[in-house]
Amino acid sequence: MICNAKLTIETACAFCLLFFSITVFGQEPADFVNPFIGTSNFGATFPGPIAPRGMASISPFNVAGPQNKPLEKDSQWLSNPYVNENKFLTGFSQVNLSGVGCPELGVILLMPTTGNVETNHLKYGSTYSKEVAKAGYYSVGIDKYKVKGEFTATKRVGVSKFTFPKGKSNILLNLGLGLTNEEGAMVKVVSSTEIEGMRSVGSFCYNSPEDAYPVYFVAKFSKPATKFGVWKKTPKYEGVEAQWMGYNGKTRMMDNTVKTVVGDSIGTYFSYQFDKEEVVEVKIGVSYVSIQNARENLEKEAGSKSFDAIYKETYKDWNEELSKILVEGGTKEDKTIFYTALYHTLIHPNVLNDVNGEYPEIKRSSIGKTMGTRYTVFSLWDTYRNMHPLMSLVYPKQQSDMIKSMLEMYDENGWLPKWELNSTETFTMVGDPASIVIVDACLKGIQDFDIYKAYHAMLKGADQIEENPLRPGLKEYLDKGYLSTNYAGPVSTTLEYNTSDYAISLLAKALGEKEDYKRFTKRSLSYRKLYDKDLKLLRPRTATDNWYEPFDPVAGANFQANVGFIEGNAWQYAFMVPHDIKGLIKLMGGDKPFSDQLQKVFDIKQFDMANEPDIAYPYLFNYVKGEEWKSQEMVKKLVTEYFKNEPKGLPGNDDTGTMSAWLVYSMMGFYPISPGDPLYTITTPMFDKITIKLDPKYYKKENIVIEREINNQGKIKEIQLNGKSLNSYFISHDEFVNGTTLKVIQE
């Protein structure tokens, strides 16, 4: 067929409209990611690049120096290398954590400067402007030097690209500055284009200081330096020894040296003399095993690839992961907060093993090797509630590898992890959360791991009374059914033990272990002994079984220390028995007293969206027939109020993706209401259509589609699964993944 050569005005206009719609509306999921979300309001995210589950990451470091007060790392408790409000930059750190509550990592700082070499970060630091952040990419203008910095990353390599003006230019590598509380480093200039070394890190939340460990690195430069050197600042000595130390308290500059230098405040400089604008790229491979492995990581992942080629690959990786959930309808802002939240859930846990499979085992007594992926950064007190269930649904292979990593830790350490970080068990927070994560995945069909090993590991944590780091106070818990005020946070800890015991009971039942099923089911309900029927709240008891006095139900809000609770108060823990809400309803006297008390949490402003204990409360109205609309309204209100497309767009610390996972679920219109239970509760989706792609290795269906039918933005009128009314606001995981379409119809 021969096309008509004439193009009418109408056809041309139609073509223009088509082209416009493709260019404007044809964005990929990765294009909606805004890494600035969460960089204010103590969200503790960072805007720099990282690959999905990457070991290496680059963050602008702007939390050092009096110019950044009050949000300065040495002036207050600060757990993030970047704060959006701050404007004084002292470099770009190469390993970072996202959404954690304690300072750690944020080391190996790269900084471009011009003119003479200055090694004091307070003097060479600069204001900055023109920030751009995307999935896998960050750029910024460094005002003082008129240098443009661009950054991307592979899984184990950070890649920096500096555009320098004409004249003398420098690239500093500062090993003294960092967010971590640890000190100590080693560096060696290998040649005019390569540096190798290590930086000691550790002491997360000031726990396990004896377990500080090294992060190794190799840096390669695209252009040979005209001049290079190492600096070392020595401490100032007093007395006789100071008399013969010409360098006492001073910074020693060691020009053109290739010897190994060790110390606390050390670094290197590479200097250039450019007769025109020039670009220098720096690739830094990292490893927790050795310098040799850091070099191999760099060569295998980045090698001779250009900056643009690496960014293109990382963008593609991000887009592939984010495309596992496709949303239609909603505004651009809706899509931005949704896909950024999903992006934040795909940072931690992250890969620990090098490209050759090696990784440090717990306690670092030996080097392990895996043919798969060894994961690290398990903030389980936070993530068991929603982030790991999301992984089981959307990224089951990753979840499987995470569970295998947990079981490897059990082999190495004798215990399942609690809050593991780079093969250091920090034992931060309370409870025994790994059991819940493993059971939740197993009962959702992820069973390609040693289930019986996992079961026996759970039993050890739940039953071994002596020298049990997972469950302090276990003897009293078993004797009384609760922890008394002899222990810190006794009510919170009791509830966490109950939740884990319930999960273990579910797996025991599935495995046919009837006695364990009965035993752990009974244990999971012991919170009832802490229920005060007059207050309709849970409250602490003393070792003599009396109520603790004086008791203030509000004490403990805003993370203040109090007797009875960890990171919360009596209101924020009043309903934290997700496995026994029906039992709690009965305990409170029925549906109305339960609903009234639940509503009161919100009315007296004791609901804390920024913390985990009460994070599921908005969904609990679904347990009261006729009041499900309250969950719909509450979830929508909280999403609108606390999650925005701006730096303060998270309600607080992201807790390695937990707050973000809450948002992902809430915008999709369902939530894993009882961790460990393969069960979801339903609310109103915030997009017209949501398609979740299912992994064929774990699920039978290709995808599950969620649709909404809107009539005046009203309450939910009907919920259909495959065209049939569900007659419930709850759906099992099996029903959900084996269905085709879940349709939510609003009045």
XYZ file of C-alpha atoms in Angstrom:
747
model
C 0.000 0.000 0.000
C 1.315 3.404 -0.973
C 0.888 6.135 1.621
C -0.696 9.422 0.641
C 2.099 11.970 0.344
C -0.167 14.756 1.498
C -0.446 15.360 5.239
C -3.568 17.306 6.120
C -3.587 19.877 8.900
C -5.916 17.631 10.915
C -3.577 14.657 10.494
C -0.568 16.746 11.431
C -2.289 17.995 14.559
C -3.295 14.465 15.472
C 0.298 13.312 14.965
C 1.564 16.161 17.157
C -0.912 15.246 19.888
C 0.159 11.607 19.671
C 3.824 12.559 19.898
C 3.051 14.885 22.818
C 1.191 12.159 24.678
C 4.078 9.704 24.197
C 6.753 12.126 25.343
C 4.778 13.484 28.276
C 2.888 10.416 29.437
C 5.299 7.693 28.360
C 7.433 7.925 31.472
C 8.920 4.784 32.940
C 8.489 3.938 36.642
C 12.128 4.888 37.326
C 11.441 8.367 35.958
C 9.081 9.070 38.839
C 11.697 8.454 41.541
C 12.611 11.551 43.546
C 15.527 10.629 45.860
C 15.162 13.946 47.702
C 12.043 12.593 49.412
C 12.980 11.737 52.989
C 16.110 13.888 53.121
C 14.450 16.228 55.630
C 12.272 15.699 58.732
C 14.757 13.039 59.913
C 13.739 10.674 57.125
C 17.444 9.722 56.943
C 17.438 8.911 53.236
C 20.113 10.289 50.908
C 19.764 11.685 47.372
C 22.881 10.143 45.829
C 23.040 7.123 43.523
C 22.844 3.469 44.442
C 22.026 0.379 42.378
C 19.158 -1.836 43.575
C 20.337 -3.491 46.820
C 23.792 -1.989 46.222
C 26.775 -2.264 48.534
C 28.295 0.976 47.220
C 26.427 4.250 47.266
C 27.420 7.878 46.965
C 25.926 10.596 49.119
C 26.736 14.277 49.299
C 28.090 14.770 52.823
C 26.768 17.982 54.370
C 26.520 17.268 58.088
C 29.990 18.445 59.175
C 30.999 21.932 60.234
C 29.376 24.721 62.273
C 27.800 26.078 59.086
C 25.413 23.123 59.238
C 24.205 23.561 62.803
C 21.865 22.548 64.315
C 21.678 19.533 61.982
C 25.383 18.792 62.302
C 26.777 15.366 63.121
C 28.836 16.403 66.147
C 26.132 18.659 67.596
C 23.300 16.150 67.969
C 22.295 12.555 67.323
C 22.278 12.371 63.540
C 22.103 9.213 61.488
C 22.261 10.533 57.937
C 25.137 11.880 55.826
C 22.889 14.448 54.128
C 20.248 16.884 55.355
C 18.336 18.834 52.751
C 18.315 22.066 54.768
C 22.101 22.137 55.118
C 24.196 23.974 52.554
C 27.859 23.289 53.408
C 29.363 20.324 51.580
C 32.562 18.529 52.636
C 32.640 15.661 50.147
C 30.868 12.623 48.793
C 30.813 9.470 50.934
C 31.046 6.111 49.161
C 29.225 3.740 51.549
C 26.011 4.827 53.266
C 22.887 3.592 54.994
C 19.360 4.697 54.143
C 16.693 5.311 56.745
C 18.430 4.125 59.907
C 18.326 5.561 63.416
C 22.003 5.458 64.373
C 25.118 6.996 62.784
C 27.133 4.490 60.800
C 29.204 4.338 57.572
C 29.210 7.619 55.623
C 32.943 7.254 54.973
C 35.588 7.407 52.193
C 34.862 10.997 51.219
C 35.815 12.238 47.778
C 36.021 16.005 47.232
C 37.043 18.062 44.181
C 38.775 21.411 44.790
C 40.831 23.925 42.840
C 43.936 25.964 43.705
C 46.357 24.924 46.421
C 45.728 21.711 48.325
C 43.851 22.223 51.596
C 43.293 19.171 53.829
C 41.043 20.657 56.522
C 37.453 19.904 55.527
C 36.170 22.961 57.366
C 38.357 25.078 55.059
C 38.000 23.196 51.785
C 34.232 22.679 52.184
C 31.877 24.645 49.976
C 28.302 25.700 49.477
C 26.573 24.015 46.558
C 23.708 24.499 44.114
C 21.878 23.070 41.103
C 21.221 19.657 42.648
C 19.645 16.986 40.441
C 18.708 13.549 41.760
C 17.250 10.593 39.865
C 17.253 6.845 40.262
C 20.947 5.979 39.879
C 22.168 9.535 39.278
C 23.011 12.690 41.220
C 24.676 15.928 40.156
C 25.577 19.156 41.911
C 27.485 22.386 41.370
C 30.231 23.060 43.925
C 30.109 26.840 44.218
C 33.541 27.647 45.650
C 35.399 25.870 42.862
C 32.946 26.134 39.963
C 33.175 22.355 39.610
C 30.287 20.160 38.497
C 30.037 16.763 40.160
C 28.057 13.888 38.670
C 27.631 10.491 40.277
C 26.289 7.035 39.518
C 26.952 3.525 40.839
C 27.000 -0.184 40.155
C 26.279 -2.644 42.970
C 29.808 -2.462 44.367
C 31.343 0.583 42.671
C 30.717 4.283 43.104
C 31.447 6.359 39.991
C 32.170 10.084 40.174
C 32.613 12.495 37.293
C 34.085 15.948 37.934
C 34.144 18.743 35.358
C 36.964 21.132 36.334
C 37.649 24.651 35.047
C 40.988 25.658 33.591
C 43.821 25.844 36.153
C 45.056 23.804 39.097
C 42.577 21.188 40.312
C 42.595 18.535 43.026
C 40.675 15.457 44.053
C 40.876 14.752 47.779
C 40.140 11.400 49.388
C 39.483 12.042 53.085
C 39.539 8.978 55.360
C 39.372 10.919 58.622
C 35.913 12.386 58.156
C 32.797 10.231 58.353
C 29.445 9.652 59.967
C 30.562 6.510 61.796
C 31.691 6.750 65.410
C 34.763 4.654 64.634
C 38.195 5.954 63.640
C 41.254 4.473 61.970
C 42.282 4.039 58.360
C 45.035 2.940 55.995
C 45.889 4.265 52.556
C 48.467 3.713 49.829
C 48.906 5.518 46.530
C 49.573 2.708 44.065
C 50.257 4.974 41.088
C 49.267 8.324 39.632
C 45.902 6.786 38.710
C 45.158 4.421 41.615
C 44.699 4.447 45.384
C 43.935 1.559 47.745
C 43.112 1.427 51.417
C 40.603 0.787 54.160
C 38.518 2.635 56.723
C 37.388 1.175 60.055
C 33.656 1.434 60.770
C 31.238 -0.038 63.314
C 29.720 0.590 66.765
C 26.187 1.017 65.398
C 24.054 2.623 68.135
C 27.226 2.343 70.256
C 26.655 -1.411 70.424
C 29.371 -4.053 70.018
C 32.330 -1.636 69.770
C 34.673 -4.612 69.864
C 33.179 -5.722 66.552
C 34.364 -2.698 64.545
C 35.381 -3.802 61.063
C 37.112 -2.536 57.911
C 35.626 -1.447 54.611
C 38.239 -1.799 51.863
C 38.421 0.261 48.700
C 40.319 0.779 45.458
C 39.991 4.074 43.576
C 40.943 4.470 39.921
C 41.220 7.813 38.128
C 40.652 8.365 34.411
C 43.573 10.799 34.171
C 47.026 10.466 35.784
C 47.732 13.057 38.446
C 50.446 15.661 37.831
C 51.222 15.455 41.526
C 49.930 13.252 44.306
C 50.491 12.686 47.979
C 49.229 11.610 51.369
C 48.432 13.715 54.409
C 48.313 12.753 58.048
C 47.236 14.958 60.907
C 48.854 13.961 64.191
C 47.345 14.503 67.641
C 48.837 17.219 69.807
C 51.112 15.937 72.551
C 52.103 17.793 75.715
C 55.232 17.374 77.834
C 58.688 16.045 76.995
C 57.700 14.028 73.934
C 56.342 17.155 72.267
C 59.754 18.829 72.355
C 61.275 16.666 69.623
C 58.130 16.371 67.493
C 58.395 19.012 64.823
C 55.065 17.834 63.454
C 53.297 17.857 66.855
C 49.594 18.557 66.271
C 50.259 19.447 62.631
C 49.310 17.951 59.295
C 52.222 16.234 57.544
C 52.181 16.349 53.754
C 53.950 13.398 52.115
C 54.343 14.293 48.458
C 54.649 11.664 45.717
C 54.877 8.845 48.228
C 53.709 5.310 47.500
C 54.251 4.002 51.006
C 51.411 2.782 53.185
C 50.197 5.330 55.725
C 47.953 4.561 58.701
C 46.189 6.803 61.206
C 42.927 8.437 62.202
C 43.019 11.686 60.229
C 44.596 10.739 56.910
C 43.862 11.219 53.238
C 45.280 11.571 49.757
C 45.294 14.250 47.102
C 45.614 13.984 43.327
C 46.471 17.295 41.664
C 46.169 18.351 38.010
C 47.127 21.377 35.927
C 44.527 21.885 33.187
C 44.910 24.377 30.370
C 41.193 24.074 29.521
C 38.020 22.642 31.016
C 38.596 18.950 31.724
C 36.682 15.944 33.039
C 38.088 13.376 35.484
C 36.183 10.206 36.368
C 36.871 8.289 39.580
C 35.672 4.727 40.136
C 35.788 3.400 43.691
C 35.219 -0.296 44.261
C 34.415 -1.377 47.820
C 34.545 -4.685 49.687
C 34.156 -5.910 53.253
C 36.631 -8.734 52.579
C 39.850 -7.338 51.100
C 41.540 -4.747 48.910
C 42.006 -7.456 46.285
C 38.265 -8.067 46.200
C 37.542 -4.342 46.033
C 39.782 -4.162 42.966
C 38.072 -7.177 41.389
C 34.640 -5.665 42.094
C 35.749 -2.494 40.350
C 37.169 -4.299 37.313
C 34.253 -6.710 36.870
C 31.451 -4.192 37.334
C 32.891 -0.932 36.012
C 36.145 -1.756 34.199
C 36.545 0.432 31.150
C 32.862 1.389 30.982
C 32.062 5.076 30.670
C 30.100 7.025 33.240
C 27.139 7.277 30.873
C 27.168 3.549 30.125
C 27.169 2.693 33.832
C 24.316 5.096 34.565
C 22.316 3.648 31.687
C 22.736 0.117 33.083
C 21.820 1.162 36.625
C 18.780 3.081 35.401
C 17.691 -0.015 33.491
C 18.111 -2.150 36.619
C 16.020 0.268 38.640
C 13.335 0.435 36.008
C 13.153 -3.341 35.794
C 12.702 -3.674 39.564
C 10.202 -0.825 39.857
C 8.188 -2.134 36.895
C 7.171 -5.180 38.937
C 4.298 -2.933 40.007
C 2.643 -0.822 37.318
C 0.105 1.837 38.262
C -2.380 3.642 36.053
C -4.397 6.748 36.842
C -3.583 9.084 39.680
C -1.565 12.259 39.397
C 2.110 12.664 38.655
C 2.577 13.476 42.350
C 0.851 10.207 43.285
C 3.156 8.234 41.025
C 6.209 10.078 42.347
C 5.571 9.325 46.014
C 4.568 5.741 45.154
C 7.591 4.820 43.037
C 9.999 6.665 45.321
C 8.619 4.641 48.229
C 9.072 1.417 46.257
C 12.610 2.593 45.393
C 13.372 3.064 49.092
C 12.226 -0.492 49.887
C 14.795 -1.792 47.376
C 17.887 -0.309 49.053
C 18.110 -2.489 52.198
C 18.759 -5.286 52.885
C 21.642 -4.985 50.418
C 24.278 -7.268 48.949
C 27.284 -8.051 51.157
C 29.187 -10.544 49.019
C 31.749 -9.536 46.414
C 31.556 -10.531 42.750
C 33.545 -13.685 43.569
C 30.954 -14.675 46.195
C 33.125 -13.958 49.243
C 31.785 -12.183 52.320
C 32.813 -11.820 55.965
C 31.028 -14.216 58.264
C 29.529 -13.063 61.547
C 32.269 -12.141 64.027
C 34.647 -12.126 61.027
C 36.418 -15.265 62.177
C 36.472 -16.493 58.591
C 35.485 -15.617 55.042
C 32.418 -17.324 53.628
C 31.508 -17.854 50.009
C 28.132 -18.016 48.323
C 26.938 -18.988 44.866
C 23.913 -16.751 45.397
C 23.513 -13.487 47.281
C 24.466 -12.818 50.876
C 22.353 -9.967 52.180
C 23.008 -7.613 55.073
C 21.360 -4.701 56.942
C 18.408 -6.405 58.604
C 16.515 -3.817 60.657
C 14.019 -6.516 61.536
C 12.119 -4.833 64.383
C 10.953 -2.382 61.740
C 10.796 -4.399 58.552
C 9.012 -7.559 59.706
C 5.748 -5.618 59.825
C 5.373 -4.762 56.149
C 8.615 -4.450 54.162
C 9.479 -8.152 54.170
C 5.881 -9.194 53.389
C 6.066 -6.832 50.397
C 9.255 -8.561 49.262
C 7.570 -11.966 49.566
C 4.786 -10.818 47.275
C 6.662 -8.797 44.656
C 10.304 -9.922 44.945
C 10.125 -13.502 46.298
C 13.559 -14.537 44.976
C 15.162 -11.685 46.892
C 13.171 -12.625 49.984
C 14.288 -16.235 49.636
C 17.928 -15.167 49.457
C 17.407 -12.935 52.491
C 16.092 -15.888 54.478
C 18.999 -18.028 53.323
C 21.301 -15.246 54.514
C 19.583 -15.333 57.911
C 20.116 -19.082 58.123
C 23.784 -18.660 57.226
C 24.020 -16.205 60.117
C 22.443 -18.837 62.358
C 25.116 -21.318 61.239
C 27.874 -18.788 61.918
C 26.577 -17.175 65.081
C 24.234 -19.719 66.641
C 21.278 -17.329 66.453
C 18.947 -15.860 63.895
C 19.631 -12.156 63.293
C 17.974 -9.389 65.276
C 19.509 -6.198 63.822
C 22.429 -7.361 61.688
C 24.701 -4.887 59.928
C 27.607 -5.936 57.671
C 28.032 -9.238 59.547
C 27.914 -7.545 62.929
C 24.976 -8.469 65.158
C 24.089 -5.264 66.976
C 21.182 -6.739 69.017
C 19.460 -3.364 68.686
C 15.763 -3.063 69.647
C 13.612 -5.750 71.265
C 11.869 -8.965 70.284
C 12.689 -11.939 68.069
C 11.594 -10.701 64.637
C 13.450 -13.018 62.226
C 11.025 -15.831 63.061
C 8.098 -13.718 61.869
C 9.780 -12.879 58.565
C 10.651 -16.505 57.829
C 7.204 -17.853 58.724
C 5.463 -15.151 56.708
C 7.484 -16.043 53.608
C 7.139 -19.785 54.108
C 3.353 -19.673 54.452
C 3.172 -17.576 51.299
C 4.843 -20.369 49.344
C 8.498 -19.333 49.483
C 9.935 -22.634 50.624
C 13.184 -23.099 48.698
C 15.268 -23.071 51.878
C 15.834 -25.487 54.747
C 12.521 -25.065 56.560
C 13.370 -27.489 59.374
C 16.656 -25.732 60.062
C 14.722 -22.485 60.231
C 12.155 -24.050 62.556
C 14.780 -25.366 64.954
C 16.552 -21.995 64.891
C 13.261 -20.373 65.916
C 12.764 -22.884 68.723
C 16.243 -22.196 70.036
C 15.555 -18.474 70.202
C 12.149 -19.069 71.788
C 13.117 -21.739 74.336
C 16.760 -21.418 75.407
C 16.648 -19.642 78.738
C 20.327 -19.180 79.498
C 22.579 -16.853 77.492
C 19.909 -15.988 74.972
C 20.759 -12.678 73.248
C 17.517 -12.684 71.254
C 15.122 -12.928 74.185
C 16.440 -11.349 77.387
C 14.236 -12.167 80.375
C 12.879 -15.305 78.745
C 12.629 -17.197 82.051
C 10.365 -14.563 83.566
C 8.336 -14.392 80.367
C 7.765 -18.155 80.491
C 7.033 -18.148 84.214
C 4.709 -15.145 84.327
C 3.625 -14.723 80.732
C 5.144 -11.265 80.650
C 8.263 -9.308 81.532
C 8.138 -7.168 84.652
C 9.639 -3.755 85.282
C 12.872 -5.546 86.157
C 13.528 -5.293 82.425
C 13.577 -2.348 80.047
C 10.437 -1.887 77.997
C 8.645 -4.882 79.518
C 5.251 -4.373 77.860
C 6.767 -3.744 74.421
C 9.060 -6.749 74.740
C 6.230 -9.007 75.901
C 4.145 -8.025 72.876
C 7.060 -8.667 70.522
C 7.649 -12.112 72.060
C 3.912 -12.831 71.716
C 3.952 -11.897 68.039
C 6.957 -14.127 67.359
C 5.428 -16.996 69.322
C 2.290 -16.752 67.220
C 4.327 -16.938 64.022
C 6.147 -20.015 65.344
C 2.774 -21.607 66.179
C 1.675 -21.133 62.567
C 4.750 -22.893 61.223
C 4.426 -25.635 63.853
C 0.876 -26.235 62.679
C 1.955 -26.351 59.030
C 4.707 -28.852 59.896
C 2.358 -31.045 61.927
C 4.096 -30.249 65.216
C 0.869 -30.288 67.258
C 2.337 -29.853 70.722
C 4.478 -26.912 69.643
C 1.435 -25.427 67.936
C -0.590 -25.553 71.167
C 2.312 -24.375 73.297
C 3.188 -21.347 71.197
C -0.437 -20.409 70.590
C -0.915 -20.236 74.363
C 2.292 -18.247 74.790
C 1.194 -15.758 72.134
C -1.844 -14.724 74.186
C -0.070 -13.957 77.451
C -0.280 -10.197 76.795
C -3.756 -10.444 78.315
C -2.158 -10.498 81.753
C -1.012 -6.935 81.127
C -4.474 -5.696 80.173
C -5.962 -3.143 82.552
C -9.727 -3.420 82.073
C -10.355 -0.047 83.710
C -8.035 1.866 81.389
C -8.564 -0.504 78.469
C -4.807 -0.319 77.980
C -1.808 -2.559 78.449
C 0.362 -1.470 81.342
C 3.517 -2.697 83.076
C 3.545 -4.924 86.131
C 6.229 -5.156 88.777
C 8.078 -8.353 89.706
C 5.504 -8.833 92.493
C 2.699 -8.862 89.903
C 1.321 -5.470 90.943
C 0.519 -2.706 88.514
C 3.413 -0.305 88.163
C 2.689 3.039 89.814
C 2.571 5.891 89.055
C 1.388 5.119 85.541
C 0.967 7.756 82.853
C -0.419 6.280 79.605
C 0.915 9.213 77.590
C 4.483 9.022 78.913
C 6.836 7.849 76.201
C 5.453 9.807 73.272
C 7.963 11.258 70.812
C 10.583 8.591 71.600
C 10.984 9.676 75.232
C 12.200 7.028 77.662
C 9.577 5.594 80.000
C 8.894 2.568 82.176
C 7.020 -0.055 80.232
C 7.546 0.751 76.594
C 10.237 1.013 73.923
C 9.811 3.897 71.466
C 6.195 4.480 72.353
C 3.616 4.713 75.106
C 0.555 2.819 76.309
C -1.679 4.275 73.613
C 0.749 3.502 70.823
C 1.031 -0.113 72.019
C -2.623 -0.562 73.028
C -3.506 -2.569 69.916
C -0.129 -4.051 69.038
C -1.386 -7.626 69.159
C -2.003 -8.031 65.421
C -2.394 -11.805 65.723
C -5.251 -11.578 68.256
C -7.358 -8.544 67.383
C -10.554 -10.569 67.722
C -9.419 -11.668 71.170
C -8.633 -8.057 72.072
C -12.099 -6.981 70.916
C -13.613 -9.526 73.296
C -11.251 -8.410 76.079
C -12.374 -4.800 75.602
C -16.044 -5.709 75.812
C -17.064 -5.938 72.171
C -17.013 -4.047 68.923
C -18.130 -0.627 70.192
C -15.723 -0.312 73.148
C -12.928 -1.545 70.871
C -13.810 0.920 68.124
C -14.210 3.796 70.570
C -10.825 3.108 72.158
C -9.180 2.775 68.754
C -10.718 6.046 67.614
C -9.489 7.685 70.799
C -5.861 6.967 69.825
C -6.364 9.283 66.854
C -8.623 11.812 68.595
C -6.196 12.536 71.442
C -3.328 12.665 68.943
C -1.447 9.665 70.282
C -1.174 7.916 66.920
C 2.441 8.173 65.722
C 2.815 7.736 61.973
C 6.585 8.011 62.342
C 7.026 4.796 64.319
C 6.268 1.108 63.963
C 4.228 -0.095 66.985
C 0.984 1.555 65.846
C 1.626 1.547 62.112
C -1.215 -0.917 61.363
C -3.819 0.824 63.551
C -5.570 2.716 60.723
C -6.549 -0.670 59.257
C -7.986 -2.130 62.470
C -11.453 -0.602 61.955
C -11.881 -3.311 59.298
C -12.431 -5.760 62.151
C -15.654 -3.941 63.142
C -18.556 -4.540 60.787
C -20.007 -1.271 59.563
C -16.972 0.800 60.484
C -14.648 -0.221 57.665
C -15.174 3.239 56.168
C -13.084 4.645 59.014
C -10.062 2.698 57.788
C -10.646 3.988 54.282
C -10.840 7.601 55.432
C -7.978 7.299 57.916
C -5.535 5.702 55.477
C -6.286 8.297 52.816
C -5.917 11.124 55.353
C -2.557 9.814 56.590
C -1.192 9.331 53.081
C -2.176 12.878 52.167
C -0.849 14.400 55.387
C 2.485 12.602 55.805
C 3.708 11.509 52.370
C 4.581 14.227 49.896
C 6.782 14.903 46.885
C 9.239 17.033 48.853
C 12.280 16.493 51.092
C 10.108 16.267 54.228
C 7.799 13.884 52.410
C 8.213 11.032 54.916
C 6.705 11.113 58.423
C 10.131 10.451 59.968
C 12.917 7.894 59.790
C 12.229 5.564 56.878
C 13.592 2.637 58.950
C 15.232 0.930 55.945
C 12.044 1.102 53.904
C 9.344 0.408 56.500
C 7.554 3.744 56.203
C 7.868 3.489 52.439
C 6.420 -0.037 52.426
C 3.434 1.219 54.430
C 2.803 3.791 51.713
C 3.197 1.281 48.860
C 0.608 -1.011 50.416
C -1.715 1.843 51.369
C -1.756 3.286 47.861
C -2.387 -0.174 46.399
C -5.362 -0.637 48.736
C -4.399 -3.598 50.923
C -2.156 -4.315 53.911
C -0.553 -7.347 55.637
C -2.539 -6.874 58.834
C -1.010 -9.674 60.910
C 2.704 -10.341 60.296
C 3.239 -14.066 59.889
C -0.359 -14.636 58.829
C -0.771 -14.961 55.054
C -3.625 -12.472 55.199
C -4.388 -9.005 53.823
C -7.028 -6.461 54.718
C -8.488 -4.218 52.034
C -9.018 -0.502 51.730
C -9.446 1.932 48.836
C -6.758 1.836 46.111
C -5.384 5.244 45.164
C -4.847 4.410 41.499
C -7.366 3.336 38.860
C -5.436 0.171 38.083
C -2.486 -1.575 39.692
C -0.767 -4.552 38.091
C 1.554 -6.612 40.260
C 3.760 -8.907 38.218
C 4.196 -12.263 39.919
C 7.358 -14.355 39.791
C 6.515 -17.610 37.925
C 9.040 -19.525 40.045
C 6.874 -18.934 43.094
C 3.372 -18.108 41.849
C 1.042 -19.701 39.311
C -0.482 -16.547 37.865
C 1.340 -14.058 35.696
C -0.007 -11.084 37.603
C -2.731 -9.805 39.862
C -4.697 -6.700 38.898
C -6.337 -4.323 41.365
C -8.957 -1.969 39.945
C -11.087 0.733 41.466
C -14.428 1.971 40.249
C -15.128 5.448 41.548
C -18.584 6.881 42.112
C -18.324 10.237 43.898
C -15.239 9.211 45.906
C -17.470 7.497 48.460
C -17.058 4.526 50.771
C -16.370 1.066 49.453
C -19.656 -0.436 48.283
C -18.428 -3.798 47.052
C -15.225 -5.807 46.691
C -15.041 -8.355 43.894
C -12.525 -11.083 43.205
C -12.712 -12.353 39.639
C -16.162 -10.780 39.307
C -17.634 -12.363 42.438
C -18.414 -10.451 45.617
C -15.884 -11.086 48.346
C -18.247 -10.194 51.231
C -15.226 -9.411 53.398
C -12.566 -6.794 53.903
C -10.009 -9.572 54.312
C -8.435 -11.841 51.733
C -5.928 -14.652 52.120
C -2.619 -14.485 50.313
C -3.515 -17.602 48.300
C -6.843 -16.141 47.186
C -5.105 -12.926 46.234
C -2.227 -14.322 44.162
C -4.381 -16.993 42.533
C -7.044 -14.539 41.551
C -7.001 -12.440 38.413
C -8.652 -9.161 39.309
C -9.496 -7.611 42.648
C -12.008 -4.843 42.041
C -12.925 -2.233 44.631
C -16.186 -0.411 43.877
C -16.905 2.842 45.695
C -20.377 4.279 46.263
